[in-house]
Structures are given as structure tokens and as C-alpha cells.
Amino acid sequence: STAFEGRVGRVFVDGTEWSAELEDGETLAEKERVIVTGINGTRLRIRAVVPTVLHVAEAADQVTSQGQA
């Protein structure tokens, strides 16, 4: 994404630049990854990608269970 003024800015999707509008309550940093949630005419509705975070204990459990095949 590029800099947004208010809720409106520009994003690149598969190498093509689009006009975009943030979902209500969303904020976005420059070059942050986004998910397209809809389209309004030629303007995409987007929100920021939220990375999935595992707790250390959950990650350790997954590694342990994978090793016990």
C-alpha cells in the first residue's frame, strides 16, 4: 500500500495499482500487506493483514506432537 489520506489511498494488487478505501476503524502503514474485502465501483475495500501469532506453549506443543508420529 501507499500513504493513505483519511481512509482513501492506493494499493498494488498483482502489480496493478488500485484506488482503495479502508474498512471502518482500520489503520494502515505504508507498504503494509492488505486483504481485499470488497469492491465499490473501481475502488477496493481493504483491511490490513493481521499476522497469526502462536503462543510459545502452543508452538512447542505442535512441534512435540509432530515428532511423535
C-alpha positions as a LaTeX table, in Angstrom:
\begin{tabular}{lrrr}
\hline
Residue & $x$ (\AA) & $y$ (\AA) & $z$ (\AA) \\
\hline
Ser1 & 0.00 & 0.00 & 0.00 \\
Thr2 & 0.98 & 3.64 & $-0.33$ \\
Ala3 & 0.25 & 6.53 & 2.03 \\
Phe4 & $-3.44$ & 6.98 & 2.84 \\
Glu5 & $-5.20$ & 10.28 & 3.49 \\
Gly6 & $-8.01$ & 9.55 & 5.88 \\
Arg7 & $-9.46$ & 6.26 & 4.69 \\
Val8 & $-8.58$ & 6.60 & 0.97 \\
Gly9 & $-5.33$ & 5.71 & $-0.81$ \\
Arg10 & $-3.72$ & 3.45 & $-3.42$ \\
Val11 & $-2.71$ & $-0.22$ & $-3.27$ \\
Phe12 & $-0.97$ & $-2.63$ & $-5.62$ \\
Val13 & $-2.64$ & $-5.99$ & $-6.33$ \\
Asp14 & $-0.79$ & $-8.40$ & $-8.63$ \\
Gly15 & 1.29 & $-5.49$ & $-9.98$ \\
Thr16 & $-1.70$ & $-3.25$ & $-10.75$ \\
Glu17 & $-2.36$ & $-0.03$ & $-8.83$ \\
Trp18 & $-5.89$ & 0.44 & $-7.48$ \\
Ser19 & $-7.77$ & 3.13 & $-5.60$ \\
Ala20 & $-8.66$ & 1.76 & $-2.17$ \\
Glu21 & $-10.71$ & 2.59 & 0.89 \\
Leu22 & $-10.00$ & 1.26 & 4.38 \\
Glu23 & $-12.66$ & $-0.64$ & 6.29 \\
Asp24 & $-14.22$ & 1.33 & 9.14 \\
Gly25 & $-11.85$ & 1.68 & 12.08 \\
Glu26 & $-8.83$ & 0.31 & 10.19 \\
Thr27 & $-5.40$ & 1.95 & 10.03 \\
Leu28 & $-2.65$ & 1.13 & 7.60 \\
Ala29 & 1.09 & 1.79 & 7.41 \\
Glu30 & 2.85 & 2.38 & 4.09 \\
Lys31 & 3.90 & $-0.89$ & 2.38 \\
Glu32 & 1.73 & $-2.95$ & 4.75 \\
Arg33 & 0.05 & $-6.04$ & 3.30 \\
Val34 & $-3.72$ & $-5.87$ & 2.83 \\
Ile35 & $-6.71$ & $-8.11$ & 2.20 \\
Val36 & $-9.37$ & $-7.04$ & $-0.28$ \\
Thr37 & $-12.75$ & $-7.31$ & 1.46 \\
Gly38 & $-14.96$ & $-5.86$ & $-1.26$ \\
Ile39 & $-15.24$ & $-3.53$ & $-4.22$ \\
Asn40 & $-17.24$ & $-0.34$ & $-4.71$ \\
Gly41 & $-17.15$ & 0.64 & $-8.39$ \\
Thr42 & $-13.43$ & 0.90 & $-9.18$ \\
Arg43 & $-12.37$ & 1.32 & $-5.53$ \\
Leu44 & $-11.29$ & $-1.69$ & $-3.47$ \\
Arg45 & $-12.34$ & $-2.01$ & 0.17 \\
Ile46 & $-9.40$ & $-3.29$ & 2.19 \\
Arg47 & $-8.10$ & $-4.07$ & 5.66 \\
Ala48 & $-4.61$ & $-4.76$ & 6.97 \\
Val49 & $-3.40$ & $-8.35$ & 7.15 \\
Val50 & $-3.22$ & $-9.44$ & 10.78 \\
Pro51 & $-0.33$ & $-11.86$ & 11.30 \\
Thr52 & $-1.18$ & $-15.07$ & 13.10 \\
Val53 & 0.69 & $-15.33$ & 16.38 \\
Leu54 & 1.07 & $-18.59$ & 18.28 \\
His55 & 1.84 & $-18.58$ & 21.94 \\
Val56 & 5.18 & $-20.21$ & 22.74 \\
Ala57 & 3.43 & $-23.06$ & 24.60 \\
Glu58 & 1.15 & $-23.77$ & 21.60 \\
Ala59 & 4.10 & $-23.78$ & 19.21 \\
Ala60 & 6.03 & $-26.16$ & 21.48 \\
Asp61 & 3.03 & $-28.50$ & 21.68 \\
Gln62 & 2.78 & $-28.57$ & 17.88 \\
Val63 & 6.46 & $-29.39$ & 17.46 \\
Thr64 & 6.24 & $-32.12$ & 20.12 \\
Ser65 & 3.12 & $-33.71$ & 18.62 \\
Gln66 & 4.63 & $-33.66$ & 15.10 \\
Gly67 & 7.70 & $-35.51$ & 16.37 \\
Gln68 & 5.55 & $-38.32$ & 17.86 \\
Ala69 & 4.28 & $-39.88$ & 14.66 \\
\hline
\end{tabular}
